[in-house]
Every structure is written in C-alpha cells, then in structure tokens.
PDB file of C-alpha atoms in Angstrom:
ATOM      1  CA  MET A1196      -7.716  17.891 115.698  1.00 68.00           C
ATOM      2  CA  ARG A1197      -9.811  18.309 112.565  1.00 75.00           C
ATOM      3  CA  ASP A1198      -8.413  18.484 109.059  1.00 88.00           C
ATOM      4  CA  MET A1199      -7.847  21.942 107.629  1.00 92.00           C
ATOM      5  CA  ASN A1200      -9.795  23.145 104.607  1.00 97.00           C
ATOM      6  CA  ILE A1201      -7.359  24.656 102.111  1.00 95.00           C
ATOM      7  CA  LEU A1202      -7.906  26.315  98.741  1.00 97.00           C
ATOM      8  CA  LEU A1203      -5.010  26.610  96.294  1.00 95.00           C
ATOM      9  CA  VAL A1204      -5.463  28.884  93.291  1.00 94.00           C
ATOM     10  CA  ASP A1205      -2.488  28.421  90.965  1.00 91.00           C
ATOM     11  CA  TYR A1206      -1.775  27.013  87.523  1.00 85.00           C
ATOM     12  CA  LEU A1207       1.927  26.162  87.753  1.00 87.00           C
ATOM     13  CA  THR A1208       2.401  22.406  87.882  1.00 89.00           C
ATOM     14  CA  ASP A1209       5.416  22.442  90.203  1.00 87.00           C
ATOM     15  CA  ARG A1210       3.525  24.480  92.782  1.00 86.00           C
ATOM     16  CA  VAL A1211       0.429  22.305  92.532  1.00 91.00           C
ATOM     17  CA  VAL A1212       2.541  19.170  93.023  1.00 92.00           C
ATOM     18  CA  PHE A1213       4.267  20.776  96.017  1.00 89.00           C
ATOM     19  CA  PHE A1214       0.945  21.635  97.650  1.00 88.00           C
ATOM     20  CA  ILE A1215      -0.422  18.135  97.043  1.00 92.00           C
ATOM     21  CA  GLU A1216       2.695  16.589  98.579  1.00 90.00           C
ATOM     22  CA  ARG A1217       2.769  19.024 101.500  1.00 87.00           C
ATOM     23  CA  PHE A1218      -0.926  19.522 102.262  1.00 85.00           C
ATOM     24  CA  GLY A1219      -2.636  16.591 100.523  1.00 80.00           C
ATOM     25  CA  HIS A1220      -3.478  15.005 103.873  1.00 89.00           C
ATOM     26  CA  GLN A1221      -5.769  17.973 104.543  1.00 91.00           C
ATOM     27  CA  ASN A1222      -8.990  18.856 102.694  1.00 95.00           C
ATOM     28  CA  LEU A1223      -7.300  20.468  99.692  1.00 95.00           C
ATOM     29  CA  ASP A1224      -9.221  22.050  96.813  1.00 97.00           C
ATOM     30  CA  ILE A1225      -7.138  23.102  93.819  1.00 96.00           C
ATOM     31  CA  THR A1226      -8.077  25.205  90.826  1.00 94.00           C
ATOM     32  CA  GLU A1227      -6.186  27.064  88.132  1.00 90.00           C
ATOM     33  CA  ASN A1228      -9.161  29.270  87.329  1.00 91.00           C
ATOM     34  CA  SER A1229     -10.458  32.300  89.223  1.00 90.00           C
ATOM     35  CA  SER A1230     -14.103  31.554  88.340  1.00 94.00           C
ATOM     36  CA  ASP A1231     -13.817  28.074  89.830  1.00 96.00           C
ATOM     37  CA  ALA A1232     -12.145  29.541  92.915  1.00 96.00           C
ATOM     38  CA  VAL A1233     -15.120  31.843  93.447  1.00 97.00           C
ATOM     39  CA  ARG A1234     -17.505  28.879  93.145  1.00 98.00           C
ATOM     40  CA  TYR A1235     -15.435  26.972  95.705  1.00 98.00           C
ATOM     41  CA  MET A1236     -15.632  29.959  98.085  1.00 98.00           C
ATOM     42  CA  ILE A1237     -19.403  30.135  97.697  1.00 98.00           C
ATOM     43  CA  ASP A1238     -19.772  26.452  98.584  1.00 98.00           C
ATOM     44  CA  ASN A1239     -16.998  25.985 101.194  1.00 98.00           C
ATOM     45  CA  ILE A1240     -15.334  27.670 104.138  1.00 98.00           C
ATOM     46  CA  TYR A1241     -11.533  27.578 104.118  1.00 98.00           C
ATOM     47  CA  ASP A1242      -9.020  27.838 106.932  1.00 96.00           C
ATOM     48  CA  TYR A1243      -6.280  28.791 104.459  1.00 95.00           C
ATOM     49  CA  MET A1244      -6.389  30.157 100.933  1.00 96.00           C
ATOM     50  CA  PHE A1245      -3.190  30.301  98.882  1.00 93.00           C
ATOM     51  CA  LEU A1246      -3.461  32.690  95.953  1.00 92.00           C
ATOM     52  CA  GLY A1247      -1.076  32.927  93.019  1.00 85.00           C
ATOM     53  CA  GLY A1248      -1.236  35.855  90.598  1.00 71.00           C
ATOM     54  CA  GLU A1249      -1.828  35.445  86.880  1.00 73.00           C
ATOM     55  CA  LEU A1250      -3.475  32.110  86.141  1.00 71.00           C
ATOM     56  CA  GLY A1251      -2.347  31.430  82.607  1.00 65.00           C
ATOM     57  CA  LYS A1252      -3.989  32.222  79.313  1.00 72.00           C
ATOM     58  CA  TYR A1253      -7.579  31.348  80.278  1.00 69.00           C
ATOM     59  CA  GLY A1254      -7.543  31.202  84.062  1.00 67.00           C
ATOM     60  CA  GLY A1255      -7.974  34.857  84.915  1.00 78.00           C
ATOM     61  CA  ASN A1256      -6.141  36.366  87.858  1.00 78.00           C
ATOM     62  CA  CYS A1257      -6.280  35.882  91.600  1.00 83.00           C
ATOM     63  CA  CYS A1258      -7.188  39.566  91.815  1.00 87.00           C
ATOM     64  CA  ASP A1259     -10.634  38.384  90.648  1.00 92.00           C
ATOM     65  CA  VAL A1260     -10.777  36.189  93.749  1.00 94.00           C
ATOM     66  CA  ALA A1261      -9.782  39.115  95.974  1.00 94.00           C
ATOM     67  CA  GLU A1262     -12.397  41.341  94.319  1.00 95.00           C
ATOM     68  CA  PHE A1263     -15.065  38.710  94.983  1.00 96.00           C
ATOM     69  CA  LEU A1264     -14.183  38.695  98.679  1.00 96.00           C
ATOM     70  CA  VAL A1265     -14.339  42.493  98.877  1.00 96.00           C
ATOM     71  CA  GLU A1266     -17.676  42.592  97.057  1.00 96.00           C
ATOM     72  CA  HIS A1267     -19.080  39.841  99.300  1.00 97.00           C
ATOM     73  CA  GLY A1268     -18.010  40.903 102.765  1.00 93.00           C
ATOM     74  CA  GLU A1269     -20.505  38.460 104.267  1.00 96.00           C
ATOM     75  CA  ASN A1270     -18.673  35.478 102.754  1.00 97.00           C
ATOM     76  CA  PRO A1271     -17.053  33.618 105.670  1.00 97.00           C
ATOM     77  CA  ASN A1272     -13.851  33.153 103.675  1.00 97.00           C
ATOM     78  CA  ASN A1273     -13.041  36.777 104.414  1.00 95.00           C
ATOM     79  CA  GLU A1274     -11.980  35.394 107.811  1.00 95.00           C
ATOM     80  CA  SER A1275      -9.626  32.813 106.268  1.00 96.00           C
ATOM     81  CA  ASN A1276      -5.860  32.954 106.498  1.00 95.00           C
ATOM     82  CA  ILE A1277      -5.088  34.328 103.044  1.00 95.00           C
ATOM     83  CA  ILE A1278      -1.578  33.797 101.732  1.00 92.00           C
ATOM     84  CA  ILE A1279      -0.484  35.459  98.494  1.00 92.00           C
ATOM     85  CA  HIS A1280       2.423  33.500  97.048  1.00 87.00           C
ATOM     86  CA  SER A1281       2.835  35.047  93.595  1.00 85.00           C
ATOM     87  CA  TRP A1282       5.976  36.569  92.108  1.00 83.00           C
ATOM     88  CA  ASP A1283       3.766  38.775  89.885  1.00 83.00           C
ATOM     89  CA  LEU A1284       4.246  42.037  91.765  1.00 86.00           C
ATOM     90  CA  ALA A1285       1.447  43.909  89.988  1.00 87.00           C
ATOM     91  CA  SER A1286      -1.026  41.224  91.067  1.00 86.00           C
ATOM     92  CA  VAL A1287       0.459  41.107  94.560  1.00 89.00           C
ATOM     93  CA  ASP A1288       0.093  44.879  94.980  1.00 88.00           C
ATOM     94  CA  ARG A1289      -3.524  44.774  93.835  1.00 91.00           C
ATOM     95  CA  MET A1290      -4.441  41.843  96.096  1.00 90.00           C
ATOM     96  CA  ILE A1291      -2.789  43.474  99.119  1.00 93.00           C
ATOM     97  CA  GLN A1292      -4.745  46.672  98.420  1.00 94.00           C
ATOM     98  CA  LEU A1293      -7.969  44.680  98.274  1.00 94.00           C
ATOM     99  CA  LEU A1294      -7.161  42.309 101.156  1.00 92.00           C
ATOM    100  CA  PRO A1295      -4.985  44.191 103.646  1.00 92.00           C
ATOM    101  CA  SER A1296      -5.118  41.324 106.153  1.00 91.00           C
ATOM    102  CA  ALA A1297      -3.600  38.893 103.619  1.00 93.00           C
ATOM    103  CA  LYS A1298       0.008  37.825 104.097  1.00 90.00           C
ATOM    104  CA  TYR A1299       2.570  37.886 101.297  1.00 86.00           C
ATOM    105  CA  PHE A1300       5.079  35.057 101.022  1.00 80.00           C
ATOM    106  CA  PRO A1301       6.597  34.689  97.537  1.00 75.00           C
ATOM    107  CA  PHE A1302       6.660  31.000  96.707  1.00 73.00           C
ATOM    108  CA  GLU A1303       9.924  29.255  97.445  1.00 68.00           C
ATOM    109  CA  GLU A1304       9.450  25.575  98.155  1.00 57.00           C
ATOM    110  CA  TYR A1305      11.953  25.329 100.995  1.00 54.00           C
ATOM    111  CA  LYS A1306      10.466  28.325 102.804  1.00 59.00           C
ATOM    112  CA  PHE A1307       6.910  27.077 102.433  1.00 58.00           C
ATOM    113  CA  SER A1308       7.916  23.701 103.826  1.00 57.00           C
ATOM    114  CA  SER A1309       9.087  25.234 107.076  1.00 58.00           C
ATOM    115  CA  MET A1310       6.605  28.098 107.402  1.00 60.00           C
ATOM    116  CA  PHE A1311       3.325  26.251 107.073  1.00 60.00           C
ATOM    117  CA  ASN A1312       3.105  23.328 109.423  1.00 60.00           C
ATOM    118  CA  ILE A1313      -0.419  22.388 108.440  1.00 56.00           C
TER     119      ILE A1313
END
C-alpha cells in the first residue's frame, strides 16, 4: 500500500504536533499560510487535506484555499478527501458553502486519533 499524500493547513502548534505524531509516517505537507497551501495544491495531488479556519495574523484563512479550489475546478485536489477541523464557525460555514463535499470534524485530539486510521 502506498503512502498517503496529506496537506495540513493550520497554525496552532498543538495541532501541528498532533498531525506530525499521527500522520508523520505519510507524505505530510504542513503550512500555516493559505498562499503556501495554494502553491502546494498546484504542485501536488493530495489524498487528504485538513483545513483549519483563521490562520493567525499573517496566514490568511482556509476559506482562501476553498475559494482556490472552486475557481480551479480542474485542479485534481477537488477530488481529495477534504476535512475541515476548525472551531471558527464563520470560516466553517463559508468553507462548507464553497466545498459541499467536505466533511466537518471539529478538532479534538482523541476523536481524530480514532477517526482517521491513515
């Protein structure tokens, strides 16, 4: 079985550490910036994309990532398993509107550990 390609877009250190510990054996790209996430999606195809919400003072918002996917329907990452894990409900609502096939699982470490057996 091949390794999974995973993109994590989040700026919170505890979440990043969790993802590294949980999914670091896979091909894991991590960014805390929406512009970098878009560049990753141009250059790579992901099996899973985990999107936070707000990305800190200078990181933008994962809604920018969702808007990129909508505007570039030909990008193969539109077929990825997209998981929105933010607690920022305004961002969650916007991303779900843009990406209706995305799944919403608010981040709770113990739930993520059991739900995603990647």
